[in-house]
JSON list of C-alpha atoms in Angstrom, two decimals:
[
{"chain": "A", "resi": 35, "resn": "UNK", "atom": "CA", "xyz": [2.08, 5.12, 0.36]},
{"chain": "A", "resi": 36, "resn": "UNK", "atom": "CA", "xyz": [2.44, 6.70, 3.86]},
{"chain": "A", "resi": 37, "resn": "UNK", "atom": "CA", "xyz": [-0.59, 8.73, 3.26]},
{"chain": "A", "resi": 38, "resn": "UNK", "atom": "CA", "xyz": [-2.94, 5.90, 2.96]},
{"chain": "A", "resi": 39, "resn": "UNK", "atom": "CA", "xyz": [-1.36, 3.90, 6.34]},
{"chain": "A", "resi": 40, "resn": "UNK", "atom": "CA", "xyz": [-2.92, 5.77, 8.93]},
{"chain": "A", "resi": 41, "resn": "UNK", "atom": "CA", "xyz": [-6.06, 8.21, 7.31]},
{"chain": "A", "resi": 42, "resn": "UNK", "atom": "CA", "xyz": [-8.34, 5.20, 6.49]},
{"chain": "A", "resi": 43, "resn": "UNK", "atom": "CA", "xyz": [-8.27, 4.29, 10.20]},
{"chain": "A", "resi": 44, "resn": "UNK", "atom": "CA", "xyz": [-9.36, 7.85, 10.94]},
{"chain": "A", "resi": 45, "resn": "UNK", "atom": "CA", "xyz": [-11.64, 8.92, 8.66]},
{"chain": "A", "resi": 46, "resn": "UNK", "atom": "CA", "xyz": [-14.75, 7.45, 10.46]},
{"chain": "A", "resi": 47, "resn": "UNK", "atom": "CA", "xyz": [-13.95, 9.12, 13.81]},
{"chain": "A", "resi": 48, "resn": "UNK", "atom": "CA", "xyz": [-15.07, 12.69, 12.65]},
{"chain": "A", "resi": 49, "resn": "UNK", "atom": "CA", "xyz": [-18.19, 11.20, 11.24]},
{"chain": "A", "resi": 50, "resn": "UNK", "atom": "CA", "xyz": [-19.03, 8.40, 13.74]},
{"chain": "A", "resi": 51, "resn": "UNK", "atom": "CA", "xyz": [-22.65, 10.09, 14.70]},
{"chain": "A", "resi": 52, "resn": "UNK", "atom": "CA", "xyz": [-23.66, 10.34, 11.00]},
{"chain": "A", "resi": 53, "resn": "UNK", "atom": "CA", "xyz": [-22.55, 6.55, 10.19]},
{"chain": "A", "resi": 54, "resn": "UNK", "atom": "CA", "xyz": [-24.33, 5.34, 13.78]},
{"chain": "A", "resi": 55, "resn": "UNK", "atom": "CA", "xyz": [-27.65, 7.44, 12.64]},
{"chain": "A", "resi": 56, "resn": "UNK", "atom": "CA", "xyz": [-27.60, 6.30, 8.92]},
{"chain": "A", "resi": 57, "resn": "UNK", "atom": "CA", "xyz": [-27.42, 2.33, 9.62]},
{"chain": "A", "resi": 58, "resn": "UNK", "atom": "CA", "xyz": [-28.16, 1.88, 12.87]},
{"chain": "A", "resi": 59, "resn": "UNK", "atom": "CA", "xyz": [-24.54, 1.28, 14.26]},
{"chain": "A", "resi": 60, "resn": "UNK", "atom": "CA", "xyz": [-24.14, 0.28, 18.07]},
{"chain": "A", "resi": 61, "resn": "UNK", "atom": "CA", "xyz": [-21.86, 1.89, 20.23]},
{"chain": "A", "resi": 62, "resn": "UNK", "atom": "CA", "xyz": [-19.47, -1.60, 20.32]},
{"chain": "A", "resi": 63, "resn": "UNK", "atom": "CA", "xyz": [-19.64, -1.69, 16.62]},
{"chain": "A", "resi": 64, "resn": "UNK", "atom": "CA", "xyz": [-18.86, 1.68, 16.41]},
{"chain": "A", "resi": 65, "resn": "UNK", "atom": "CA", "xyz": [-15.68, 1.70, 18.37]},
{"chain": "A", "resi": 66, "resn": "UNK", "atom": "CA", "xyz": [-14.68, -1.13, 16.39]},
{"chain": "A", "resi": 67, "resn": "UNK", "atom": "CA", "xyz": [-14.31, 1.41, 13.78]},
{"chain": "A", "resi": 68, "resn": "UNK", "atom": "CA", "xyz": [-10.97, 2.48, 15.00]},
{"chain": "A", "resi": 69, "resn": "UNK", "atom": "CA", "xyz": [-9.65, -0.13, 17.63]},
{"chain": "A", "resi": 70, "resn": "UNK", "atom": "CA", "xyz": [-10.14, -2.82, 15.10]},
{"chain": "A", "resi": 71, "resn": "UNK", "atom": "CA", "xyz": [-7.55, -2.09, 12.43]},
{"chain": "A", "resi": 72, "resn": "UNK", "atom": "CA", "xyz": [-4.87, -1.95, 15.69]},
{"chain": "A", "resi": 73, "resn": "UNK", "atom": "CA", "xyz": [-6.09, -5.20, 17.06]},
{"chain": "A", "resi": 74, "resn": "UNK", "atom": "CA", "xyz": [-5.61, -6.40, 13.49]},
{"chain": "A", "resi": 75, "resn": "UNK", "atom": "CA", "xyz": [-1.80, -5.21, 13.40]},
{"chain": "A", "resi": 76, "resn": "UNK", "atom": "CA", "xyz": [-0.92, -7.64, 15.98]},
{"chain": "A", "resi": 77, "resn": "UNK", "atom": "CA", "xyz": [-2.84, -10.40, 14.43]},
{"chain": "A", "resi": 78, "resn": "UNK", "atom": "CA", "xyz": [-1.92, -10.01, 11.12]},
{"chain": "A", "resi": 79, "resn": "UNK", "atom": "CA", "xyz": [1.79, -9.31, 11.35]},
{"chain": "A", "resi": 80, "resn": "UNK", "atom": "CA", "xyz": [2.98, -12.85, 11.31]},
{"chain": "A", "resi": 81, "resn": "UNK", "atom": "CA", "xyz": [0.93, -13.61, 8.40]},
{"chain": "A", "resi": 82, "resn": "UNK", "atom": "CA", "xyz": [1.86, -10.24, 6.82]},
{"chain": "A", "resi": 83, "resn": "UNK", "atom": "CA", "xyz": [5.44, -11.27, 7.34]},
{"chain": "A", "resi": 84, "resn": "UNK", "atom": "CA", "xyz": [5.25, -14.32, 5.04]},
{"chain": "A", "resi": 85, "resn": "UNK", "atom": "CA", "xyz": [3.53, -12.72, 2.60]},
{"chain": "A", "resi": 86, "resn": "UNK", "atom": "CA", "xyz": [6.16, -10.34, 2.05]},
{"chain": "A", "resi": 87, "resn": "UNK", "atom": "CA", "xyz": [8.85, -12.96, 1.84]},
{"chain": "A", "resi": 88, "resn": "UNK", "atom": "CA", "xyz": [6.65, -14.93, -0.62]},
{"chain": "A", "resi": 89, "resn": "UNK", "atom": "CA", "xyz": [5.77, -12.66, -2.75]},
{"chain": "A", "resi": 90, "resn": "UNK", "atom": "CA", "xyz": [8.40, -9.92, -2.34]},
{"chain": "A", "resi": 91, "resn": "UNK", "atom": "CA", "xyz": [7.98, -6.36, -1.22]},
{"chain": "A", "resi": 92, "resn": "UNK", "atom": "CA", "xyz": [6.62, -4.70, -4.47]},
{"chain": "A", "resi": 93, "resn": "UNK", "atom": "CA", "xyz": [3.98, -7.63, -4.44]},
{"chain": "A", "resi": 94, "resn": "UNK", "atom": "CA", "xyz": [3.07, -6.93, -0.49]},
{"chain": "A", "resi": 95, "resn": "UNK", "atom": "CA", "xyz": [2.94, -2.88, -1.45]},
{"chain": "A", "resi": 96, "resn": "UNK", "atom": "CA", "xyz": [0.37, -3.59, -4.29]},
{"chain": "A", "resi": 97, "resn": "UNK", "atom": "CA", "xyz": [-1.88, -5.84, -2.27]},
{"chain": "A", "resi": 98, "resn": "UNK", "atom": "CA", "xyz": [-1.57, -3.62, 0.72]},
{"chain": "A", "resi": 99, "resn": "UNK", "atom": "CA", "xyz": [-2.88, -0.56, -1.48]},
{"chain": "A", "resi": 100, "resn": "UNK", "atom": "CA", "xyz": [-5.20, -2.51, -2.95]},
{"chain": "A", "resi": 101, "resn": "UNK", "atom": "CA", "xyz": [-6.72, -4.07, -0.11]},
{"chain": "A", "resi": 102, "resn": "UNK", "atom": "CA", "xyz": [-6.91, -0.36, 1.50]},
{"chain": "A", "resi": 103, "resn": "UNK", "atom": "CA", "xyz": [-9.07, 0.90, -1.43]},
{"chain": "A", "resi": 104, "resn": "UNK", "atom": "CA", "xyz": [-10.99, -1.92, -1.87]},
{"chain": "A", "resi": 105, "resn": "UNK", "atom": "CA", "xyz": [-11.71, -2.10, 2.01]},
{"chain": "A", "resi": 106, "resn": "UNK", "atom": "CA", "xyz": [-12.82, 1.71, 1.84]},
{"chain": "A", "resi": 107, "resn": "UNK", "atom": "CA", "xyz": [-14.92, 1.32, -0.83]},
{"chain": "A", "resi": 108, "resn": "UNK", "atom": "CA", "xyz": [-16.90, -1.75, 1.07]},
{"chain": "A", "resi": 109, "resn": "UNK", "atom": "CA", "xyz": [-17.06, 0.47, 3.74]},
{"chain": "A", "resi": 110, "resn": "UNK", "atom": "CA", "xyz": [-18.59, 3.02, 2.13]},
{"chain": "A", "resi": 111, "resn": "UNK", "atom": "CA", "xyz": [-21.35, 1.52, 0.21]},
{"chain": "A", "resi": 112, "resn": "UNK", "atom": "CA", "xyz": [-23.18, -0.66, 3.06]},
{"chain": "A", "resi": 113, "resn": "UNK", "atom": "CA", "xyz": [-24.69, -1.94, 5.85]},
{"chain": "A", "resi": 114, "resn": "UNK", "atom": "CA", "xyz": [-23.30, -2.37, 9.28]},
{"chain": "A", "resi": 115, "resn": "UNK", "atom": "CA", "xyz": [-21.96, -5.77, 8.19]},
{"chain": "A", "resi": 116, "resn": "UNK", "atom": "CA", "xyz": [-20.18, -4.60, 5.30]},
{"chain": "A", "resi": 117, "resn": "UNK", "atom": "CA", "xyz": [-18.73, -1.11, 7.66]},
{"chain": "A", "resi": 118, "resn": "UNK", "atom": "CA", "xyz": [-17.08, -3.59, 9.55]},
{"chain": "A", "resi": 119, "resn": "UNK", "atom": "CA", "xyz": [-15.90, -5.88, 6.79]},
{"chain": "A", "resi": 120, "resn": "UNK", "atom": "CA", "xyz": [-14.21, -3.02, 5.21]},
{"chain": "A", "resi": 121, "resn": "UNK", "atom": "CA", "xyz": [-12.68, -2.36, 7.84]},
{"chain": "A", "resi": 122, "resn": "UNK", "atom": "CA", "xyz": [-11.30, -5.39, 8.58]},
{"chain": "A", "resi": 123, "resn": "UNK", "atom": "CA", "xyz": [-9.94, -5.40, 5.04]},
{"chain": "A", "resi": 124, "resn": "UNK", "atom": "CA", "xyz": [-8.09, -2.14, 5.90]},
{"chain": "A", "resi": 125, "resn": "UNK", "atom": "CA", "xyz": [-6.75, -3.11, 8.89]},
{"chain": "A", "resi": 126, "resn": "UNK", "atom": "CA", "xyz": [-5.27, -6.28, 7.78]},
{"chain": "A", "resi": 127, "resn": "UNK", "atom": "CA", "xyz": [-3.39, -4.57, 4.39]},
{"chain": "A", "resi": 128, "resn": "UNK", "atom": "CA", "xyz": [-2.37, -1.92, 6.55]},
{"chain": "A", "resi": 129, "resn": "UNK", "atom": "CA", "xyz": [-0.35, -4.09, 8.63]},
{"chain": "A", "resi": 130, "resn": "UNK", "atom": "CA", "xyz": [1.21, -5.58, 4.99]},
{"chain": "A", "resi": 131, "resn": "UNK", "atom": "CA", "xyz": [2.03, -2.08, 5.05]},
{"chain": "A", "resi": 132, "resn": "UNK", "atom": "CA", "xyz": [3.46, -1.32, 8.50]},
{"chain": "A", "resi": 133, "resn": "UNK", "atom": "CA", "xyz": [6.48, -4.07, 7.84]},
{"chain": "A", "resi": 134, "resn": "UNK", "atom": "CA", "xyz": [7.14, -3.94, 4.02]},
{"chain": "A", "resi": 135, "resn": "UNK", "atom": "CA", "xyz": [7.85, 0.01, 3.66]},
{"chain": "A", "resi": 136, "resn": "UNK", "atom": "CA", "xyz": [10.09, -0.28, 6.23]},
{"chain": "A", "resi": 137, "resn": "UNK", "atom": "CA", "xyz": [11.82, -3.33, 4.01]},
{"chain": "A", "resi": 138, "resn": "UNK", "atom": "CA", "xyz": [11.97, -1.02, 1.37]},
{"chain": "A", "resi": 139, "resn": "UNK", "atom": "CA", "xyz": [13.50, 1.70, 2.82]},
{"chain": "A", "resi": 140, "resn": "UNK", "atom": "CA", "xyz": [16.07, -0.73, 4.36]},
{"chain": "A", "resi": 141, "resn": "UNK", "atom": "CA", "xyz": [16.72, -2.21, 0.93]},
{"chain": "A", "resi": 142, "resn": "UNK", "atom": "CA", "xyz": [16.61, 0.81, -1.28]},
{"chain": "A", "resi": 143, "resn": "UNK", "atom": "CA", "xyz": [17.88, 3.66, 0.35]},
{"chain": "A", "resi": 144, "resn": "UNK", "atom": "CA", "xyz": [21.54, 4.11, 1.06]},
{"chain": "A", "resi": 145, "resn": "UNK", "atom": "CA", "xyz": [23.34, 3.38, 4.24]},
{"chain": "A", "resi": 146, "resn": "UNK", "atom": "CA", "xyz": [23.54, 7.33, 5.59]},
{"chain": "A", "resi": 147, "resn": "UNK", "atom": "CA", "xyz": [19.77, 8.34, 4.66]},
{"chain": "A", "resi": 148, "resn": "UNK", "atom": "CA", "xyz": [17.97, 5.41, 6.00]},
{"chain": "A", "resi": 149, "resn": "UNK", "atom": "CA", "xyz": [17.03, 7.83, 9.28]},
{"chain": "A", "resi": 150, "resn": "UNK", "atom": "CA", "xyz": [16.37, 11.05, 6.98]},
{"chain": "A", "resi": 151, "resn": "UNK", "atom": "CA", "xyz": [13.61, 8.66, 4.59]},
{"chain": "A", "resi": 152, "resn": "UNK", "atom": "CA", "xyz": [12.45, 7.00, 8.03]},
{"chain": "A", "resi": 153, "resn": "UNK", "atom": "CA", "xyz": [11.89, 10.46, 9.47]},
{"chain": "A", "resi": 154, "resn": "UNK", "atom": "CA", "xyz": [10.09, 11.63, 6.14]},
{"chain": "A", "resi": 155, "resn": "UNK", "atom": "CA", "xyz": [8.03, 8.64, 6.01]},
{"chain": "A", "resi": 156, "resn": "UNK", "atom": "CA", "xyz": [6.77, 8.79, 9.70]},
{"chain": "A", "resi": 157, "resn": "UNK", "atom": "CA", "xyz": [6.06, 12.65, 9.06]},
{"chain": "A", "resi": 158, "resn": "UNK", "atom": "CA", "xyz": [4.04, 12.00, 6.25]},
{"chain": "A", "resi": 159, "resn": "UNK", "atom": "CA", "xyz": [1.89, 8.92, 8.77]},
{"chain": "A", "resi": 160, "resn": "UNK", "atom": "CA", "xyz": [1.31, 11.81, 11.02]},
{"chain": "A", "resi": 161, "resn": "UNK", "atom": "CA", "xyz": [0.37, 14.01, 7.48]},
{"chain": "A", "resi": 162, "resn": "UNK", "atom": "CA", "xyz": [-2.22, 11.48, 6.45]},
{"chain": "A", "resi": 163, "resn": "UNK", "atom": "CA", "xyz": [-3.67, 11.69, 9.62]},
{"chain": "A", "resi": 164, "resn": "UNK", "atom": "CA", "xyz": [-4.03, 14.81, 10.36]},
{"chain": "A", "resi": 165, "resn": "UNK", "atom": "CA", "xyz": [-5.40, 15.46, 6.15]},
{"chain": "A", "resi": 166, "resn": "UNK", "atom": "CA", "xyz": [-8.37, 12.91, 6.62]},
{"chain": "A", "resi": 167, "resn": "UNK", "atom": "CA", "xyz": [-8.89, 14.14, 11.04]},
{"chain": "A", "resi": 168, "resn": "UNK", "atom": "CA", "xyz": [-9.51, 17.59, 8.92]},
{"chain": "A", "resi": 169, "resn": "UNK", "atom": "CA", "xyz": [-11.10, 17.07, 6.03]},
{"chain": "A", "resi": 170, "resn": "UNK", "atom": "CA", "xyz": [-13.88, 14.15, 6.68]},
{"chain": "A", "resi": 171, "resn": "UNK", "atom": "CA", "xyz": [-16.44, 16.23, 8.43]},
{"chain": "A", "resi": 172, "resn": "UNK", "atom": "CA", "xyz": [-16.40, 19.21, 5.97]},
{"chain": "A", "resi": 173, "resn": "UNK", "atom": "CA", "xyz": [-16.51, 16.64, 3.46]},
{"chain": "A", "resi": 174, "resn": "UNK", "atom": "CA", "xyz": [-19.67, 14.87, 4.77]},
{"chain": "A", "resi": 175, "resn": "UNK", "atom": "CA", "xyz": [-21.17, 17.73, 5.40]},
{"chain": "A", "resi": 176, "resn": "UNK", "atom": "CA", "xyz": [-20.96, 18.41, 1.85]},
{"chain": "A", "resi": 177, "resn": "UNK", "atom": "CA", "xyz": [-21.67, 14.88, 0.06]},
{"chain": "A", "resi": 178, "resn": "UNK", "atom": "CA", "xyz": [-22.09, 12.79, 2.54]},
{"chain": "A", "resi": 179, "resn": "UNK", "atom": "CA", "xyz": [-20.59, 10.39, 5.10]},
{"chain": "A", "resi": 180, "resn": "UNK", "atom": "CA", "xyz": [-19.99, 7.48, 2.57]},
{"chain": "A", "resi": 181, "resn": "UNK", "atom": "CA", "xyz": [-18.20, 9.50, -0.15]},
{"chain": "A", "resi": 182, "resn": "UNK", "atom": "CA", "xyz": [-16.73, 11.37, 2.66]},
{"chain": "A", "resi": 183, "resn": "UNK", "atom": "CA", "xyz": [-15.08, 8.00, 3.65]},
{"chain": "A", "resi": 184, "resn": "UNK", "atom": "CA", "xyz": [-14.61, 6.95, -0.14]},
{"chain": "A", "resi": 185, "resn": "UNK", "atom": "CA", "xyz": [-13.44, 9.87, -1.34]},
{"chain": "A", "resi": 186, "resn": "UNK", "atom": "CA", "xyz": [-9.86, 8.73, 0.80]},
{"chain": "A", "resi": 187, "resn": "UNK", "atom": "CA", "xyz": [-9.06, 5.92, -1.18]},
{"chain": "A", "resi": 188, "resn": "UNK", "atom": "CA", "xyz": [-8.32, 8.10, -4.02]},
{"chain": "A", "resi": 189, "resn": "UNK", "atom": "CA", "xyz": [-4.65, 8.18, -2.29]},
{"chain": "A", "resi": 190, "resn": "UNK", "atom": "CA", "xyz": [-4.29, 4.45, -2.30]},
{"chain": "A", "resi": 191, "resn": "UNK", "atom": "CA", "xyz": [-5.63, 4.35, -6.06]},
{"chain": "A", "resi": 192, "resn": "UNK", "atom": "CA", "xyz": [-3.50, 7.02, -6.94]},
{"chain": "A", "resi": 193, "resn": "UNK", "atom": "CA", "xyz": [-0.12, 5.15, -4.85]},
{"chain": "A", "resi": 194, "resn": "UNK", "atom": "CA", "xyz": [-1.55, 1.57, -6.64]},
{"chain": "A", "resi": 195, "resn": "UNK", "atom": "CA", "xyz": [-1.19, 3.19, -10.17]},
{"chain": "A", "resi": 196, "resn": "UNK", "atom": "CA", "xyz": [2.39, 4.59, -9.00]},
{"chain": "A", "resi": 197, "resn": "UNK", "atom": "CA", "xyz": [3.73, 1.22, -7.84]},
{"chain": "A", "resi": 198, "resn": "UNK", "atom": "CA", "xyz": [2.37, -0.48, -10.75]},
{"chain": "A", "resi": 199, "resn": "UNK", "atom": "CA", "xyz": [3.96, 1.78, -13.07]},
{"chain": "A", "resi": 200, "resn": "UNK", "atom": "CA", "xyz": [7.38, 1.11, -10.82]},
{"chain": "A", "resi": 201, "resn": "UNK", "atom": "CA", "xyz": [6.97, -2.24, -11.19]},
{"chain": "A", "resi": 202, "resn": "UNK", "atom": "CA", "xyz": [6.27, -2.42, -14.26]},
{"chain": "A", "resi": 203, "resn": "UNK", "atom": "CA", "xyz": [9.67, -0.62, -15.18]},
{"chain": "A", "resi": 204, "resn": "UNK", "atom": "CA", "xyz": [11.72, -2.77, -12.53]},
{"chain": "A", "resi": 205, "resn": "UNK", "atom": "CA", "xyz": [10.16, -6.14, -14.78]},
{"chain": "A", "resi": 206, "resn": "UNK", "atom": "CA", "xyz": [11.13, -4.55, -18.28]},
{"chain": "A", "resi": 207, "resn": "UNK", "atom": "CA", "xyz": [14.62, -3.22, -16.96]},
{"chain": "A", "resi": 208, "resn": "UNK", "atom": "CA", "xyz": [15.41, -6.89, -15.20]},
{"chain": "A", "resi": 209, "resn": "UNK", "atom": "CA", "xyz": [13.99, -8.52, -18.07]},
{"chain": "A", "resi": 210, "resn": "UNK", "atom": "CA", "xyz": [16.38, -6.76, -20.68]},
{"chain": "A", "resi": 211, "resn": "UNK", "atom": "CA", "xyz": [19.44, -6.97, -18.34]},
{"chain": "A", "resi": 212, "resn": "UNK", "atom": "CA", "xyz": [18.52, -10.87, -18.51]},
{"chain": "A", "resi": 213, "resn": "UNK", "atom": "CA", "xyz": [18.54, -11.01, -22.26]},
{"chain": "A", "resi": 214, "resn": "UNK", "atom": "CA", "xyz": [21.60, -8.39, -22.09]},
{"chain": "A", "resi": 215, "resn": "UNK", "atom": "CA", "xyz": [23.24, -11.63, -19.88]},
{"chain": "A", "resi": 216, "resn": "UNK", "atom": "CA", "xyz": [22.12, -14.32, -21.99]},
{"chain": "A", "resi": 217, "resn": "UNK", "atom": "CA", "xyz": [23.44, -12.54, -25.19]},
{"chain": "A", "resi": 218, "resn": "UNK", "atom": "CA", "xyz": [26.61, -12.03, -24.06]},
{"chain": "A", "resi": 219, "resn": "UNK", "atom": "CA", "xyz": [26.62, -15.71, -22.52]},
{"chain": "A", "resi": 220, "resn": "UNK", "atom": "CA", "xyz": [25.70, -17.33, -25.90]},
{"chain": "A", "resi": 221, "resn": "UNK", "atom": "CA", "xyz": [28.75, -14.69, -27.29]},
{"chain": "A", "resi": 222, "resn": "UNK", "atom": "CA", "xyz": [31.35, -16.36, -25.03]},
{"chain": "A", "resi": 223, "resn": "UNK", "atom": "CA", "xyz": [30.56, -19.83, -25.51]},
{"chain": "A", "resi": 224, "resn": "UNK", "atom": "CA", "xyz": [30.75, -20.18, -28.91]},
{"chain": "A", "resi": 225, "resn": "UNK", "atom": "CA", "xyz": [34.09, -21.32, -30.43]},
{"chain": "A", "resi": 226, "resn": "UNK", "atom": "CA", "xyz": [36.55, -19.56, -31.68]},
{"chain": "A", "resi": 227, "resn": "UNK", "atom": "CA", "xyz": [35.77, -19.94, -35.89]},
{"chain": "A", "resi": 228, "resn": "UNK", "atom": "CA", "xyz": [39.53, -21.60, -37.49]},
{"chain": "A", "resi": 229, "resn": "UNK", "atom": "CA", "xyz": [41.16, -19.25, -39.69]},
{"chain": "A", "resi": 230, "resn": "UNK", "atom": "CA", "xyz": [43.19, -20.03, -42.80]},
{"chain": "A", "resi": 231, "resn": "UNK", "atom": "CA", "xyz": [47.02, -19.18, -42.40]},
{"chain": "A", "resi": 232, "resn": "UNK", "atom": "CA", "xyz": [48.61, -17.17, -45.36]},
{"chain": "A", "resi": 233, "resn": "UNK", "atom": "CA", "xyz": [51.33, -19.23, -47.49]}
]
């Protein structure tokens, strides 16, 4: 999850000439790139917020992953119009992101390693980063700047196919410990069958 938080806002730096040649991208637009996801994180956080508490966390982790690789994929197959509209997509389920890991780590992790998985997860932000800083160019120079940039959201398909999986075993596990409950519910309410006392 960390991985895809913080390299989809990088990717087009190392590449910025090649996108700005290719469709014609002006300098504003271009630094709109990167400064608009941030904008969006103060924008979007009080929305963000609800959505968590609506829909829970593992709800606000799969639409934040899957707004990421939809959002790169947009950005990777258009015009200047859809560069931007990708990246507003990214911007806005990163900042799902930003505030519902944290929730998670809060509500999963015990007490005593809340700081070690905090400190892991910010180290792997700064991993993320520095993966797609390094790799974009090489990789455009290679296939291109658009699968350069697509090529990234293989890390958000590959965390989206890990958290449904998760989820998937958190709804079968709370769904059997329901039926587990109403079994032994239905076990303790019925009465007690009269028995026949020996002569």
């Amino acid at each position: 999850m960390a991985l895809s938080l913080r390299g989809p806002i990088i990717a087009p730096t190392p590449v910025i000439t090649n996108i700005q040649d290719d469709i014609g991208l002006s300098s504003v637009a271009a630094g709109l790139l990167t400064g608009l996801p941030v904008l969006l994180f103060a924008v979007i956080t009080p929305a963000a917020t609800a959505v968590i508490q609506r829909a829970g966390p593992e709800a606000a982790i799969l639409l934040c992953l899957a707004g990421i690789l939809v959002g790169t994929v947009i950005r990777s197959v258009g015009s200047a119009a859809l560069v931007l509209t990708g990246t507003v997509i990214i911007g806005a389920a990163i900042a799902v992101g930003n505030i519902v890991v944290p929730v998670i780590i809060r509500r999963d992790v015990p007490g005593p390693r809340v700081s070690v998985v905090t400190a892991a997860y910010t180290a792997a932000l700064n991993v993320g980063s520095m993966i797609t800083a390094l790799g974009t160019a090489p990789l455009a120079d290679a296939v291109g700047w658009r699968w350069a940039l697509a090529i990234w959201g293989l890390l958000a398909l590959v965390g989206l196919m890990y958290w449904l999986g998760l989820a998937r075993r958190r709804s079968g596990a709370a769904a059997a410990d329901a039926t587990g409950d109403a079994a032994r519910l239905r076990a303790t309410s019925q009465p007690a069958r009269p028995t026949l006392a020996n002569h």
